[in-house]
Coordinates of C-alpha atoms in Angstrom, one line a residue:
M1 CA -62.0 337.4 112.5
K2 CA -59.5 335.0 111.0
K3 CA -59.8 332.7 114.1
Q4 CA -63.5 332.7 113.9
S5 CA -63.5 331.7 110.3
I6 CA -61.1 328.8 111.0
Y7 CA -63.3 327.6 113.9
S8 CA -66.4 327.8 111.7
L9 CA -64.8 325.9 108.9
L10 CA -63.6 323.2 111.4
A11 CA -67.1 322.9 112.9
I12 CA -68.7 322.5 109.5
S13 CA -66.1 319.9 108.5
L14 CA -66.7 317.9 111.7
S15 CA -70.5 318.0 111.4
A16 CA -70.2 316.6 107.9
L17 CA -68.4 313.7 109.3
A18 CA -71.2 312.9 111.7
F19 CA -73.5 312.0 108.8
G20 CA -70.8 310.3 106.6
Q21 CA -69.3 306.9 106.4
V22 CA -66.1 306.3 108.5
A23 CA -63.2 304.0 107.8
I24 CA -60.6 303.2 110.4
G25 CA -57.2 301.7 109.4
K26 CA -58.1 301.6 105.7
E27 CA -58.7 304.0 102.8
N28 CA -62.2 303.1 101.7
I29 CA -65.6 301.9 103.1
E30 CA -66.9 298.6 101.8
G31 CA -70.3 299.3 100.1
N32 CA -72.9 302.1 100.5
S33 CA -74.6 300.5 103.4
T34 CA -71.7 300.7 105.8
L35 CA -71.5 303.4 108.5
L36 CA -68.3 302.3 110.2
D37 CA -65.7 300.0 108.7
F38 CA -62.3 298.7 110.0
N39 CA -59.0 297.3 108.6
N40 CA -59.7 294.0 106.8
T41 CA -56.2 292.9 105.7
T42 CA -55.6 289.2 106.0
N43 CA -53.0 289.6 108.8
N44 CA -55.1 292.0 110.9
T45 CA -55.0 291.4 114.7
L46 CA -56.6 294.6 115.9
G47 CA -60.2 294.5 117.2
I48 CA -62.5 296.9 119.1
I49 CA -62.0 297.2 122.9
L50 CA -65.4 297.5 124.6
P51 CA -65.8 299.9 127.5
A52 CA -65.1 298.4 130.9
V53 CA -67.5 299.6 133.6
D54 CA -67.3 299.3 137.4
V55 CA -71.0 299.8 137.8
M56 CA -73.6 298.5 135.3
P57 CA -75.7 301.3 133.8
S58 CA -79.3 301.0 135.1
D59 CA -81.1 303.8 133.4
F60 CA -81.0 302.4 129.9
T61 CA -84.0 302.4 127.5
T62 CA -84.8 300.4 124.4
A63 CA -82.8 303.0 122.5
N64 CA -79.7 301.3 123.9
N65 CA -80.5 297.8 122.5
G66 CA -77.2 296.4 121.1
T67 CA -74.9 298.1 123.6
F68 CA -71.8 296.0 124.4
L69 CA -69.5 296.3 127.4
F70 CA -67.2 294.5 129.8
D71 CA -68.6 294.3 133.4
K72 CA -65.6 294.5 135.7
S73 CA -67.6 293.4 138.8
S74 CA -68.3 290.0 137.3
S75 CA -65.5 289.9 134.6
T76 CA -68.1 289.1 131.9
L77 CA -69.0 290.6 128.5
K78 CA -72.6 291.8 128.3
M79 CA -75.0 293.2 125.8
Y80 CA -78.2 295.2 126.5
E81 CA -81.2 293.8 124.8
N82 CA -85.0 294.2 125.5
N83 CA -84.5 296.2 128.7
Q84 CA -82.0 293.8 130.3
W85 CA -78.3 292.9 130.3
V86 CA -77.6 289.6 128.6
N87 CA -74.4 287.7 129.6
L88 CA -72.2 286.9 126.5
S89 CA -69.5 285.1 128.5
K90 CA -69.9 281.4 129.1
E91 CA -68.2 281.9 132.5
A92 CA -66.3 284.6 134.4
G93 CA -63.3 285.9 132.6
D94 CA -60.5 288.0 134.1
G95 CA -60.5 291.8 134.1
S96 CA -57.3 292.2 136.1
A97 CA -55.4 293.4 133.0
I98 CA -57.8 296.3 132.5
V99 CA -56.2 299.7 133.2
S100 CA -58.6 302.0 134.9
N101 CA -59.4 305.3 133.4
T102 CA -59.4 307.9 136.2
T103 CA -60.1 310.9 134.1
D104 CA -63.5 312.6 134.2
D105 CA -66.0 311.9 131.4
V106 CA -66.3 314.8 129.1
G107 CA -69.5 315.3 127.0
K108 CA -72.0 312.7 126.0
G109 CA -69.9 310.7 123.5
A110 CA -69.7 310.7 119.8
I111 CA -72.5 310.0 117.3
I112 CA -71.9 308.8 113.8
G113 CA -74.7 308.7 111.3
S114 CA -77.2 311.1 112.9
E115 CA -77.2 314.6 114.4
T116 CA -79.0 313.4 117.6
T117 CA -79.8 310.1 119.4
N118 CA -81.7 308.9 122.4
A119 CA -79.0 306.2 123.1
Q120 CA -76.4 306.7 125.7
G121 CA -72.8 305.7 124.9
V122 CA -69.2 306.6 124.3
L123 CA -69.7 305.9 120.6
V124 CA -73.2 305.7 119.1
L125 CA -73.8 304.5 115.6
E126 CA -77.3 305.7 114.6
S127 CA -78.6 304.9 111.1
T128 CA -81.8 303.4 109.6
D129 CA -80.0 302.0 106.5
K130 CA -76.3 301.5 107.4
A131 CA -74.4 299.1 109.6
M132 CA -71.0 298.6 111.2
I133 CA -68.5 296.0 109.9
L134 CA -66.5 294.6 112.8
P135 CA -62.7 294.3 112.5
R136 CA -62.0 290.9 110.8
I137 CA -59.4 288.6 112.2
K138 CA -58.7 285.0 111.2
A139 CA -58.7 282.7 114.3
P140 CA -58.2 285.4 116.9
H141 CA -57.6 282.8 119.6
L142 CA -54.5 281.8 117.7
N143 CA -53.4 285.1 116.0
V144 CA -54.0 287.8 118.6
K145 CA -51.0 287.3 120.9
S146 CA -52.0 289.5 123.8
P147 CA -55.8 290.2 123.7
Y148 CA -57.2 292.8 126.0
P149 CA -60.3 292.0 128.1
G150 CA -63.3 293.3 126.2
M151 CA -61.8 292.8 122.7
M152 CA -64.4 292.2 120.0
C153 CA -64.0 291.2 116.3
Y154 CA -65.4 289.0 113.6
D155 CA -63.6 285.6 113.2
T156 CA -63.2 285.0 109.5
E157 CA -62.4 281.3 110.1
T158 CA -65.4 280.3 112.2
Q159 CA -67.6 283.1 110.7
S160 CA -68.7 284.3 114.1
V161 CA -68.4 287.2 116.4
A162 CA -65.5 286.7 118.8
L163 CA -65.3 288.4 122.3
F164 CA -62.4 288.1 124.7
D165 CA -63.3 288.2 128.4
G166 CA -59.8 288.2 129.8
R167 CA -59.5 284.4 130.0
F168 CA -61.5 282.9 127.1
W169 CA -62.7 283.8 123.6
N170 CA -66.5 283.5 123.4
Y171 CA -68.0 282.9 119.9
W172 CA -71.5 284.0 118.8
R173 CA -73.2 283.2 115.6

């Protein structure tokens, strides 16, 4: 009976997190309109590493607009938008540093901000009134000493999204 109570309490606690705001690498979320927030110290050099796929997903729907990934077959960064994959790399990068994950996928991924979603992904942020704040790094091309292919952040110096494709930083405004 005691084990069952502990499992129930754990399940309730975890489900509460699914609807809440999440901070990673910091104590507090910035603002009420933020779903996911990352470390924003001035010397931060840590970004998000996008999933690296061997085969591009082909069964996506418009629910997946805004999906980002690293395409290992072409060594490019891509985003899904309006039922097609858009190339974000100016030219082919280098995915040779990517360490392949050989474990089996378990489950459908994690959802933050909603109980369910039609989107498919490892991490799905689902909200009608909240957004994610990317990790902020000043001049990542100078300050991130060993970027990993598929790294994504917000460059506070150029005020743009920065994506590393294994060879070059690609900047998007």
